[in-house]
Short mmCIF file of C-alpha atoms and ligand atoms in Angstrom, two decimals:
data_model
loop_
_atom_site.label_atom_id
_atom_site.label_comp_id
_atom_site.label_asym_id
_atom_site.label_seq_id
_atom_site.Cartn_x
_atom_site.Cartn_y
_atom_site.Cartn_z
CA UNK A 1 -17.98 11.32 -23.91
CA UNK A 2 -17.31 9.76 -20.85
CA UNK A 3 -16.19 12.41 -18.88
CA UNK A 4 -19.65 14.19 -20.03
CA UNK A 5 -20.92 11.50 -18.60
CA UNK A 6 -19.31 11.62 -15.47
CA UNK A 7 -19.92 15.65 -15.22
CA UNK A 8 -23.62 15.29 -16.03
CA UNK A 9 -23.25 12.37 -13.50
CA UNK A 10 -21.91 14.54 -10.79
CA UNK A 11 -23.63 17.51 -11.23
CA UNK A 12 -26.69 15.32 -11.27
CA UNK A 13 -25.90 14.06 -8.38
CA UNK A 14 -24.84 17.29 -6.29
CA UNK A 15 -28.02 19.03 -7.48
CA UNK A 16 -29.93 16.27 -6.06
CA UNK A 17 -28.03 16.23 -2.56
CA UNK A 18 -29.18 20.02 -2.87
CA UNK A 19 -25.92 21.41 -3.07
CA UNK A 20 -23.47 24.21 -3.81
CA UNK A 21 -21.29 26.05 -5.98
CA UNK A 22 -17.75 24.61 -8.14
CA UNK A 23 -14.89 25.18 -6.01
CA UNK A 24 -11.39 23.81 -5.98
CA UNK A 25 -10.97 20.00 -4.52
CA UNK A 26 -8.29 20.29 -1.74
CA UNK A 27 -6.37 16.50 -1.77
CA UNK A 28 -4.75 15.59 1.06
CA UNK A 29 -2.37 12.58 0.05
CA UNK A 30 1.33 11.07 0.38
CA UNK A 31 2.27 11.04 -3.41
CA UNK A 32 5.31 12.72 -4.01
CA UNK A 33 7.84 10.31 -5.45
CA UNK A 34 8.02 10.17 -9.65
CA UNK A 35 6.05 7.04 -9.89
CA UNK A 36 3.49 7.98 -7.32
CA UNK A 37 2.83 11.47 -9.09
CA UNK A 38 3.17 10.58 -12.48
CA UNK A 39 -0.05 8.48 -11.32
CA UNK A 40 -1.59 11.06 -9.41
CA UNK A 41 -1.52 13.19 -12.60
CA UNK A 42 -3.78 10.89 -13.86
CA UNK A 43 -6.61 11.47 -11.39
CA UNK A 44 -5.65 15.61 -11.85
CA UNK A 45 -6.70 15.62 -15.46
CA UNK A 46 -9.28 13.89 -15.36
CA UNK A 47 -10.86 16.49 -13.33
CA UNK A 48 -9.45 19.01 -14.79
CA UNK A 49 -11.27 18.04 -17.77
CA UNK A 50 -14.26 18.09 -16.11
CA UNK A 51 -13.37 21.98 -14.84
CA UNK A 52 -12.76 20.72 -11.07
CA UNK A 53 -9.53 22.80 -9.95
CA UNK A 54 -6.91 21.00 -8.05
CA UNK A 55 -5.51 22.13 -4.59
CA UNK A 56 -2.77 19.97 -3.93
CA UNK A 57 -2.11 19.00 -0.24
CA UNK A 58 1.20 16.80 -0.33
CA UNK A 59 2.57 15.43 2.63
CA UNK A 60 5.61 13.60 1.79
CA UNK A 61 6.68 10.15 3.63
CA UNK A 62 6.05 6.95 2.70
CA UNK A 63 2.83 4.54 4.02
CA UNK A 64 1.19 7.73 5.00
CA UNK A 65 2.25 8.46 8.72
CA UNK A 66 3.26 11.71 8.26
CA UNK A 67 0.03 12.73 6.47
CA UNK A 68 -2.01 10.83 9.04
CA UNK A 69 -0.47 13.26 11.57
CA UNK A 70 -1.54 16.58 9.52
CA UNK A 71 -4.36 14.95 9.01
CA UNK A 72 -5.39 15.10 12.19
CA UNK A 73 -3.99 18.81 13.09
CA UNK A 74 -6.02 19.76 10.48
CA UNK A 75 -9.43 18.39 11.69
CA UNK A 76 -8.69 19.57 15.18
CA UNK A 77 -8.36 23.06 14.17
CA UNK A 78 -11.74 22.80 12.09
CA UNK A 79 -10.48 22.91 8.63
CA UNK A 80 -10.61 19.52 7.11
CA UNK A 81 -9.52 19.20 3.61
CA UNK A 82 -11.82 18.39 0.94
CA UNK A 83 -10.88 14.80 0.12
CA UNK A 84 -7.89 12.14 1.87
CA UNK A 85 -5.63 9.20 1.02
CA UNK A 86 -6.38 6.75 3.51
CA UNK A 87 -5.71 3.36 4.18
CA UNK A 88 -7.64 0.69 6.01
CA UNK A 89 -8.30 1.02 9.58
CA UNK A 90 -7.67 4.71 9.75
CA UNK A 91 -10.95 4.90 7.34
CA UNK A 92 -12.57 2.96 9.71
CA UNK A 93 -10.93 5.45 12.66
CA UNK A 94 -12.23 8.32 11.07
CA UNK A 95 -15.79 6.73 10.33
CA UNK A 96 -16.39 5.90 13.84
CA UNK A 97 -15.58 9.67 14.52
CA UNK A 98 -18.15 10.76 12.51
CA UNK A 99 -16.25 12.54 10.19
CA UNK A 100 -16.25 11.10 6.84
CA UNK A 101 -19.22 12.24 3.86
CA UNK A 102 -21.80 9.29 3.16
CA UNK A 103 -21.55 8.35 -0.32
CA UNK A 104 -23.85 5.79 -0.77
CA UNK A 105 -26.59 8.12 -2.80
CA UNK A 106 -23.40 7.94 -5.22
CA UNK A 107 -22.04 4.54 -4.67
CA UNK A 108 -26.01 3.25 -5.44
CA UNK A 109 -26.10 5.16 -8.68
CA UNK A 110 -22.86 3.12 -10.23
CA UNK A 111 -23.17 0.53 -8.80
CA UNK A 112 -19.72 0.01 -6.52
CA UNK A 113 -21.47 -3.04 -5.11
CA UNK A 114 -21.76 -5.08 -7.61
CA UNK A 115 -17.69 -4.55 -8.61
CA UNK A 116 -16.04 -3.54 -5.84
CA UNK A 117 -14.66 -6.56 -3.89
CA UNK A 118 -15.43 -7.65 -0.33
CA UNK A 119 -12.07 -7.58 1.03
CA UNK A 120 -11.92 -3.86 0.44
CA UNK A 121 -15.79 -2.95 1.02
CA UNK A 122 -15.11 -3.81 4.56
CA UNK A 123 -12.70 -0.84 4.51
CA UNK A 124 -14.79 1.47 2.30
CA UNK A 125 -17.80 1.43 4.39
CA UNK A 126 -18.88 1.88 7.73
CA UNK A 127 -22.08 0.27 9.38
CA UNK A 128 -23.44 -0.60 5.89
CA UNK A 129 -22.68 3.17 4.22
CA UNK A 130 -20.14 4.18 1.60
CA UNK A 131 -17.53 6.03 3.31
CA UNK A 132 -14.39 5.90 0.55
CA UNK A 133 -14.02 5.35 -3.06
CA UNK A 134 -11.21 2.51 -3.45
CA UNK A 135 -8.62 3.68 -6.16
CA UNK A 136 -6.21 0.60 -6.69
CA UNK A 137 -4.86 -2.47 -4.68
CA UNK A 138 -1.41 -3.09 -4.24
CA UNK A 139 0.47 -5.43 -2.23
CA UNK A 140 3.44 -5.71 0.05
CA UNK A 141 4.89 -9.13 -0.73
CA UNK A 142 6.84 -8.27 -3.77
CA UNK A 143 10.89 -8.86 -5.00
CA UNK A 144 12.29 -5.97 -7.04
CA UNK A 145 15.41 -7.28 -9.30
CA UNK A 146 17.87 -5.44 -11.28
CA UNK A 147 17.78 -7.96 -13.77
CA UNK A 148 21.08 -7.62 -15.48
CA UNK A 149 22.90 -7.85 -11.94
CA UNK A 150 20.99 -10.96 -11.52
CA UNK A 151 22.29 -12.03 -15.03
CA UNK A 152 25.92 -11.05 -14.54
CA UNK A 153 26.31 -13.06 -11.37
CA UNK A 154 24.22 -16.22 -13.04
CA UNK A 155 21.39 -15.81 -9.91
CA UNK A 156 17.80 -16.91 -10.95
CA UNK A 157 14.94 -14.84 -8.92
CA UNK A 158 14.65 -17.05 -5.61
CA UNK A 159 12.17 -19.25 -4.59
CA UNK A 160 12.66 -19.75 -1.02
CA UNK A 161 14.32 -18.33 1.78
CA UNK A 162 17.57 -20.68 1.54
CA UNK A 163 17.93 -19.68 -2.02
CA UNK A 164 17.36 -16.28 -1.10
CA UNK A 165 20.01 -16.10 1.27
CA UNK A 166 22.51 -17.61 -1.28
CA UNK A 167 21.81 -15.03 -3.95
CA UNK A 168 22.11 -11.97 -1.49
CA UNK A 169 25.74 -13.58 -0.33
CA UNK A 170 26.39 -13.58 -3.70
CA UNK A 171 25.42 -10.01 -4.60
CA UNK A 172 27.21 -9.23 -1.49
CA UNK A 173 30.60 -10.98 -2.14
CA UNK A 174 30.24 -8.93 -5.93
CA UNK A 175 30.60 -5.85 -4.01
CA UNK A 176 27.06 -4.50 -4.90
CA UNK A 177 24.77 -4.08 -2.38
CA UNK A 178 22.23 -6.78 -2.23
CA UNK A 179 19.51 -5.26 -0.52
CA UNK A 180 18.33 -1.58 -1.06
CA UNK A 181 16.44 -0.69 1.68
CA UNK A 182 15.24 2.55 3.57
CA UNK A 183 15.43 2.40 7.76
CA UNK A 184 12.20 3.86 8.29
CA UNK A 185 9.62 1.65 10.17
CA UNK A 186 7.21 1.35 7.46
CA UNK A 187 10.02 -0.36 5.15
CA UNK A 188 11.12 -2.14 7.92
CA UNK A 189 7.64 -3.43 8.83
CA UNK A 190 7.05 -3.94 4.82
CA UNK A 191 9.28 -6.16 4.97
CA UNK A 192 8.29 -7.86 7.96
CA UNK A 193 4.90 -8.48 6.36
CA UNK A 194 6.51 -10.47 4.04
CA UNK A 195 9.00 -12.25 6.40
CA UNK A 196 6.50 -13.47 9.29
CA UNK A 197 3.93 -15.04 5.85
CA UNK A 198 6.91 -17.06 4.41
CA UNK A 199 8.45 -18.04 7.77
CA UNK A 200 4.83 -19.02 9.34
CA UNK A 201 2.74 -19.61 6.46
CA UNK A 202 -0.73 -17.78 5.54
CA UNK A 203 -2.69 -19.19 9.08
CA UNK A 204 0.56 -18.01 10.97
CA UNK A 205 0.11 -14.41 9.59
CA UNK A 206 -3.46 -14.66 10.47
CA UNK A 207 -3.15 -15.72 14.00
CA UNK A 208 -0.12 -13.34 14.58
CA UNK A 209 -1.26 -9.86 12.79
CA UNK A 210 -4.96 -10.02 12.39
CA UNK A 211 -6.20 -11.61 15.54
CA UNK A 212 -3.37 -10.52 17.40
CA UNK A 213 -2.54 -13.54 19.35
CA UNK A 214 -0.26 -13.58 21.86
CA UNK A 215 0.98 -17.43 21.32
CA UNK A 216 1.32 -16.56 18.09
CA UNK A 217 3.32 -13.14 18.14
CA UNK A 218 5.46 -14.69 21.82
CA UNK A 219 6.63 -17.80 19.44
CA UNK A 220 9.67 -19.33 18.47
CA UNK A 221 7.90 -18.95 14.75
CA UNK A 222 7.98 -15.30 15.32
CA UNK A 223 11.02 -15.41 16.45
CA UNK A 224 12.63 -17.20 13.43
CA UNK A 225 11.03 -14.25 11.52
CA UNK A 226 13.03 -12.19 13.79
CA UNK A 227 16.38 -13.71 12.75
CA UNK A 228 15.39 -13.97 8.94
CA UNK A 229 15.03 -10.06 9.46
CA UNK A 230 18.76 -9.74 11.71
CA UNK A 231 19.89 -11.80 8.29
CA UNK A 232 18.55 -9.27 5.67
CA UNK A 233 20.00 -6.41 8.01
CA UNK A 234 23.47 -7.98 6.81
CA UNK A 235 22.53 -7.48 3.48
CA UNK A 236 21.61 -3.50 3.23
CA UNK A 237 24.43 -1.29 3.30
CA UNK A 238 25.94 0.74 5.57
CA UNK A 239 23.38 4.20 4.41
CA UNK A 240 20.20 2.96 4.74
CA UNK A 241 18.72 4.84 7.95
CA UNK A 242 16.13 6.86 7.25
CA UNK A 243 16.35 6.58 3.16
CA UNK A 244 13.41 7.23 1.75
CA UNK A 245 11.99 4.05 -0.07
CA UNK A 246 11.97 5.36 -3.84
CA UNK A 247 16.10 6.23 -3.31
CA UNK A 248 16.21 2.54 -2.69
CA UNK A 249 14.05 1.48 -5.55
CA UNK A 250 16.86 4.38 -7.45
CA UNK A 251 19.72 1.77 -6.32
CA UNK A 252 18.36 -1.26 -7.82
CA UNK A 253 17.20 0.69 -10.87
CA UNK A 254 20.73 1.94 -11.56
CA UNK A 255 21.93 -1.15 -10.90
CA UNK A 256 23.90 -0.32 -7.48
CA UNK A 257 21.80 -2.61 -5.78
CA UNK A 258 20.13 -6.13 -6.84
CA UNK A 259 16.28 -6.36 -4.68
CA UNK A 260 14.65 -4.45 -2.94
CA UNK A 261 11.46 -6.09 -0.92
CA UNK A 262 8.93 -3.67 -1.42
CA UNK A 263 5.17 -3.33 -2.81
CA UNK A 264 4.39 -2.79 -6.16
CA UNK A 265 4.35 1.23 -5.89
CA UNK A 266 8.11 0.20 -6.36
CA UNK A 267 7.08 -0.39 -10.09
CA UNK A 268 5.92 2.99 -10.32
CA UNK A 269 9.60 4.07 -10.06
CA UNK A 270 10.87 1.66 -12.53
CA UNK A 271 7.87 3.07 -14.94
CA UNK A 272 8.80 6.18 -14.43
CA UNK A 273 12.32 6.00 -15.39
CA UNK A 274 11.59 4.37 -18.60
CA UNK A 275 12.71 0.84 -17.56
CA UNK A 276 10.68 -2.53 -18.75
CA UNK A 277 9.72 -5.51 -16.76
CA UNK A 278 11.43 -8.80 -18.29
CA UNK A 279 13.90 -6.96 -20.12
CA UNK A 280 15.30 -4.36 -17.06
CA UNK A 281 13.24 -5.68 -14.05
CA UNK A 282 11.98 -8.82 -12.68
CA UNK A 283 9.09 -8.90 -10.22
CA UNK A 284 8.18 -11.48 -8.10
CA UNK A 285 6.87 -12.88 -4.81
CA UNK A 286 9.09 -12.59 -1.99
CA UNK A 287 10.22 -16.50 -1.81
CA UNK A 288 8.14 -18.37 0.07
CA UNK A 289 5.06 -16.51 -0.13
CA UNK A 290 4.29 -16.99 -4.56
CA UNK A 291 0.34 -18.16 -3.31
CA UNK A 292 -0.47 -15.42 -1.02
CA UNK A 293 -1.01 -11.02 -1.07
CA UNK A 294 -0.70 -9.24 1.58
CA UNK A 295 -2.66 -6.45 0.33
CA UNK A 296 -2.99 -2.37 1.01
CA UNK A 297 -5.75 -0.30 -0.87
CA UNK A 298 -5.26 3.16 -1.60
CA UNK A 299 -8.70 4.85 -0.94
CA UNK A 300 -10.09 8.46 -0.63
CA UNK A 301 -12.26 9.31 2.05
CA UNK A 302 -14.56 13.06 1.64
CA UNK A 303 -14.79 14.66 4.86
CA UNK A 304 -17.65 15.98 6.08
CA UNK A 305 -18.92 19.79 4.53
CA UNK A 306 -21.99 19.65 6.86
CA UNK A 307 -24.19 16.71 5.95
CA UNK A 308 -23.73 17.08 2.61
CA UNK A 309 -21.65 15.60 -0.05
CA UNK A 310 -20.13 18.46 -2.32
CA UNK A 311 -20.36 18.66 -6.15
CA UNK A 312 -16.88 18.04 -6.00
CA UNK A 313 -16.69 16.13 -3.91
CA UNK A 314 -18.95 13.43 -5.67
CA UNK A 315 -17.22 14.41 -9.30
CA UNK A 316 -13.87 13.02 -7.48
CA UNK A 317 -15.94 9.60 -6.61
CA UNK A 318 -17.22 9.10 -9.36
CA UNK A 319 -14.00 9.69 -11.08
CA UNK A 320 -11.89 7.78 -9.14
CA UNK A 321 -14.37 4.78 -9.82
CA UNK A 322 -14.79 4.85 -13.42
CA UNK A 323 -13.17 1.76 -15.01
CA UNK A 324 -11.35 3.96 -18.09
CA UNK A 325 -9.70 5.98 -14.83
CA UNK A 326 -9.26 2.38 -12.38
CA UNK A 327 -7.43 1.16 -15.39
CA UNK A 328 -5.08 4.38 -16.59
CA UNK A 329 -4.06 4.94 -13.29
CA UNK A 330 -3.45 1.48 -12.01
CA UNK A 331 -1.42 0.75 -14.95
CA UNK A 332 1.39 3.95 -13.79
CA UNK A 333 0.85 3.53 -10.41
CA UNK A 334 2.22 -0.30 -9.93
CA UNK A 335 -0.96 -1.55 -8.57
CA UNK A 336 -4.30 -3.15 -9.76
CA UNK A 337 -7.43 -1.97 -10.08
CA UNK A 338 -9.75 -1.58 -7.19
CA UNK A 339 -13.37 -2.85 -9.49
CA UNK A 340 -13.04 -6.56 -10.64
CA UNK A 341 -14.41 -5.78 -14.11
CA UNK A 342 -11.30 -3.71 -15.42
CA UNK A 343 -9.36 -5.40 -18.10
CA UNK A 344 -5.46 -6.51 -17.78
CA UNK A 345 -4.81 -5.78 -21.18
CA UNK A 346 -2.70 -2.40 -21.31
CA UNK A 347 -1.07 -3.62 -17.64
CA UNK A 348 2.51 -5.02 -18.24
CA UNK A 349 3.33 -8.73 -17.46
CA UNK A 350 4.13 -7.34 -13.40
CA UNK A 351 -0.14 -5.97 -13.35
CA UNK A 352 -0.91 -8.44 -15.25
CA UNK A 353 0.30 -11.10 -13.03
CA UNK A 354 -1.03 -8.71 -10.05
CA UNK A 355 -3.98 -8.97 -10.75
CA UNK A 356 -4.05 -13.04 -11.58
CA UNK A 357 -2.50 -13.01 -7.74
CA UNK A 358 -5.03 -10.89 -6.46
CA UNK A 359 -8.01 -13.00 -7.59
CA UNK A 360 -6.31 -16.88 -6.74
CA UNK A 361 -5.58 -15.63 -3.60
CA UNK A 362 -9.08 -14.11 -2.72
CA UNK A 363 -10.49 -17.83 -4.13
CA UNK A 364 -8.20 -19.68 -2.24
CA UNK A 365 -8.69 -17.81 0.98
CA UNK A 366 -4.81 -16.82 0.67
CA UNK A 367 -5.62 -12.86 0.99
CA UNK A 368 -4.82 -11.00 3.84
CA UNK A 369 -4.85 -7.20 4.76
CA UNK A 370 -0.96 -5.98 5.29
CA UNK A 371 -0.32 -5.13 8.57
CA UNK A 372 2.93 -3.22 7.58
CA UNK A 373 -0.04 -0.70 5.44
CA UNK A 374 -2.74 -0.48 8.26
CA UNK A 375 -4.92 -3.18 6.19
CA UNK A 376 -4.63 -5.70 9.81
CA UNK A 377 -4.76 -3.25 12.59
CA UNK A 378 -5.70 0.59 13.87
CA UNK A 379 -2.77 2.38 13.62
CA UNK A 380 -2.46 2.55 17.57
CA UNK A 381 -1.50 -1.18 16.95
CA UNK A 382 0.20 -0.97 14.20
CA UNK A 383 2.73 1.86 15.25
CA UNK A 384 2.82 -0.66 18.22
CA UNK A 385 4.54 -3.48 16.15
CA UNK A 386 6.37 -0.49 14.07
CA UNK A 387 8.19 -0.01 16.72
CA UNK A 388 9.10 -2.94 18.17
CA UNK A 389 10.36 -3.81 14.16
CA UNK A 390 12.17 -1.02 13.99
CA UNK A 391 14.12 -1.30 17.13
CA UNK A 392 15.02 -5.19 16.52
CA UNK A 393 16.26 -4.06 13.20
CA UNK A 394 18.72 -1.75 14.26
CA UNK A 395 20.15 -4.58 17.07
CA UNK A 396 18.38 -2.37 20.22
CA UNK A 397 16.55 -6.01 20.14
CA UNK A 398 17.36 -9.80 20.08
CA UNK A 399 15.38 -12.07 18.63
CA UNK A 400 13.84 -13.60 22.26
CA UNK A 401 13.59 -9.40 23.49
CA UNK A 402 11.79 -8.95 20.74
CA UNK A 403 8.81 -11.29 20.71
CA UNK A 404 8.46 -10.38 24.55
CA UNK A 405 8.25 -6.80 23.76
CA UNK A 406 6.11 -7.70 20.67
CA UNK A 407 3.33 -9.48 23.12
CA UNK A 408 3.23 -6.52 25.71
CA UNK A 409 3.49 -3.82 23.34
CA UNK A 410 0.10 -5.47 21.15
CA UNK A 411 -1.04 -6.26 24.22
CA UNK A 412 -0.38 -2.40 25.67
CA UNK A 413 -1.98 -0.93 22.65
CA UNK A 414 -5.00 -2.92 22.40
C1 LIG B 501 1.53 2.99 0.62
C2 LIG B 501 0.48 3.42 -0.34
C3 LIG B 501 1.03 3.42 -1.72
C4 LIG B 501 2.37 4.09 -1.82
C5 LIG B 501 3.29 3.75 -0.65
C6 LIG B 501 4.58 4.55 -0.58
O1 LIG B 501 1.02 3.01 1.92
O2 LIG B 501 -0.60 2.54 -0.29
O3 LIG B 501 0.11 4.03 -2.59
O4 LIG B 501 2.18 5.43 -1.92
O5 LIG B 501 2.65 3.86 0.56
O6 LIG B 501 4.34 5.91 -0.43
#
């Protein structure tokens, strides 16, 4: 009945925008790993169901770089695809080119005001109009446990950064590797996002990634978030350059490997290969930071068909908006919905506790976009401190070398 709803909805909707024949909905995303498109399935059938075909447009990598950069061969050579994955700033990029399908005739019609939250409505629009349909939240500033390595070697999930360090000496000293990680600059900056809020604190993170202040990134804070990150490079092992994140979410789920820092798309993974949180997986917030999310929100932006918003175009919107579809998808995908009025009740106790972050951290003023996920900066920016990560993390960098180069490359990029 719904989805009758939603067709009648759509095709409502497109008749009224004056448009167009059913074609196939081309989706440019970066979904590829088991968790990601187990999820992505979701979002398939339920357009399938509503007789919208599917023209898959994968462009694997991790955070999206790689797809930003086909992306944006494909609009130069005049053939945008239908509908994108995009994340924070480079919505806002793409607005201010002029490129992206209004969707407010839509957005007015279901209301997205009235449930969609502020923190991401300043992504989703531009200049007042609906630009993207938001399709989940996650965040970076997540712990992923094998919990019967933790058991076996008698380590509760840390709390702060001391305790932290003891149980990944212990993991270490057990021969397992205590860290699984990936070295490719969005893990390492992932990471990052979650080192610099637990070594400065929530107004540190602020000053540092958001308003980009040069005290801030040139201090001997940010430098102490330099060594913490030197101290976790001790704890990955000796593979870990360019391994793709969900082969190091594989390690900790086969119980090679003990945490892996990553955001809750790492869940996904765990999902997906039939484990259970409590009873194969812990979750939790990487120690020091249990009152604050740094947040990332998967969105998808319609590109421009000449003034006019397709039919299905708008039968994607609307799809990815309904609160049945927020709440399906959310629940295999590892993050939380993107409307405030979806219920936690089929979310296990990892989205359930998501989403009881999410909100006392938007209350207490504790929510911040991730830098690591474009949610702080433009991506000229971003790739700016990307680099400069990247390069301290493989010892190019000492700590001091790599504030300085910090200041001058924000400053540079600005
Ligand atoms: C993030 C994105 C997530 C997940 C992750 C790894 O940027 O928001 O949905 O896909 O990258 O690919």
């Amino acid at each position: 009945m719904r989805k009758l709803t939603q067709t009648v909805t759509a095709l409502a909707f497109a008749a009224s925008a004056g448009l167009a024949t059913a074609a196939d909905v081309e989706v440019l995303h970066w979904w590829t790993s088991g968790g990601e498109a187990a999820a992505l399935n979701v979002l398939k059938k339920d357009l399938e169901g509503q007789n919208i075909g599917w023209k898959d447009m994968p462009v694997a990598g991790g955070g999206g770089t790689q797809a930003m950069t086909v992306l944006r061969a494909r609009v130069t050579s005049g053939n945008p695809p239908t509908a994108v994955q995009m994340l924070g700033f480079d919505i806002t990029d793409w607005a201010k080119e002029d490129s992206l399908a209004n969707l407010n005739a839509l957005a007015k019609k279901e209301g997205w005001d009235s449930v969609v939250p502020e923190a991401l409505q300043f992504f989703s629009k531009h200049k007042g109009q609906w630009v993207a349909s938001p399709v989940n939240v996650h965040s970076t500033n997540w712990v992923w446990a094998n919990k019967s390595v933790l058991d076996g070697l008698g380590i509760k999930p840390p709390q702060t950064w001391d305790e932290l360090v003891a149980a990944m000496k212990k993991v270490k000293a057990s021969g397992k590797v205590a860290v699984a990680h990936g070295g490719q600059a969005w893990q390492d900056a992932t990471i990052f996002d979650a080192v610099v809020m637990s070594t400065g604190g929530p107004a540190f993170y602020k000053k540092a990634f958001i308003d980009l202040d040069p005290k801030a990134l040139g201090s001997d804070t940010m430098k102490q978030a330099f060594d913490r990150m030197s101290v976790i490079r001790g704890y990955v092992d000796d593979n870990f350059s360019g391994r793709d994140w969900n082969l190091a979410t594989a390690m900790v789920i086969n119980g090679n490997a003990a945490f892996q820092f990553m955001g809750d798309w790492a869940k996904g993974e765990f999902l997906n290969a039939g484990k259970k949180p409590g009873r194969d997986f812990l979750c939790f917030r990487f120690p020091g930071t249990q009152r604050q999310v740094t947040f990332n929100s998967d969105q998808f932006a319609m590109f421009d068909q000449g003034g006019k918003v397709s039919q299905e175009q708008a039968a994607l919107a609307s799809a990815i908006m309904s609160p049945t579809f927020q709440s399906a998808f959310n629940v295999a995908k590892g993050s939380v919905p993107a409307r405030v009025d979806v219920s936690d009740a089929a979310f296990d106790d990892c989205g359930k506790q998501g989403m009881k972050d999410l909100a006392a951290a938007a209350k207490s003023g504790n929510l911040f976009g991730s830098m690591a996920h474009g949610h702080a900066n433009p991506a000229s920016v971003k790739n700016a401190i990307y680099d400069v990560v990247t390069a301290h993390f493989n010892g190019e960098y000492d700590s001091s070398t790599a504030i300085e180069e910090l200041v001058s490359a924000v400053e540079i990029s600005r």
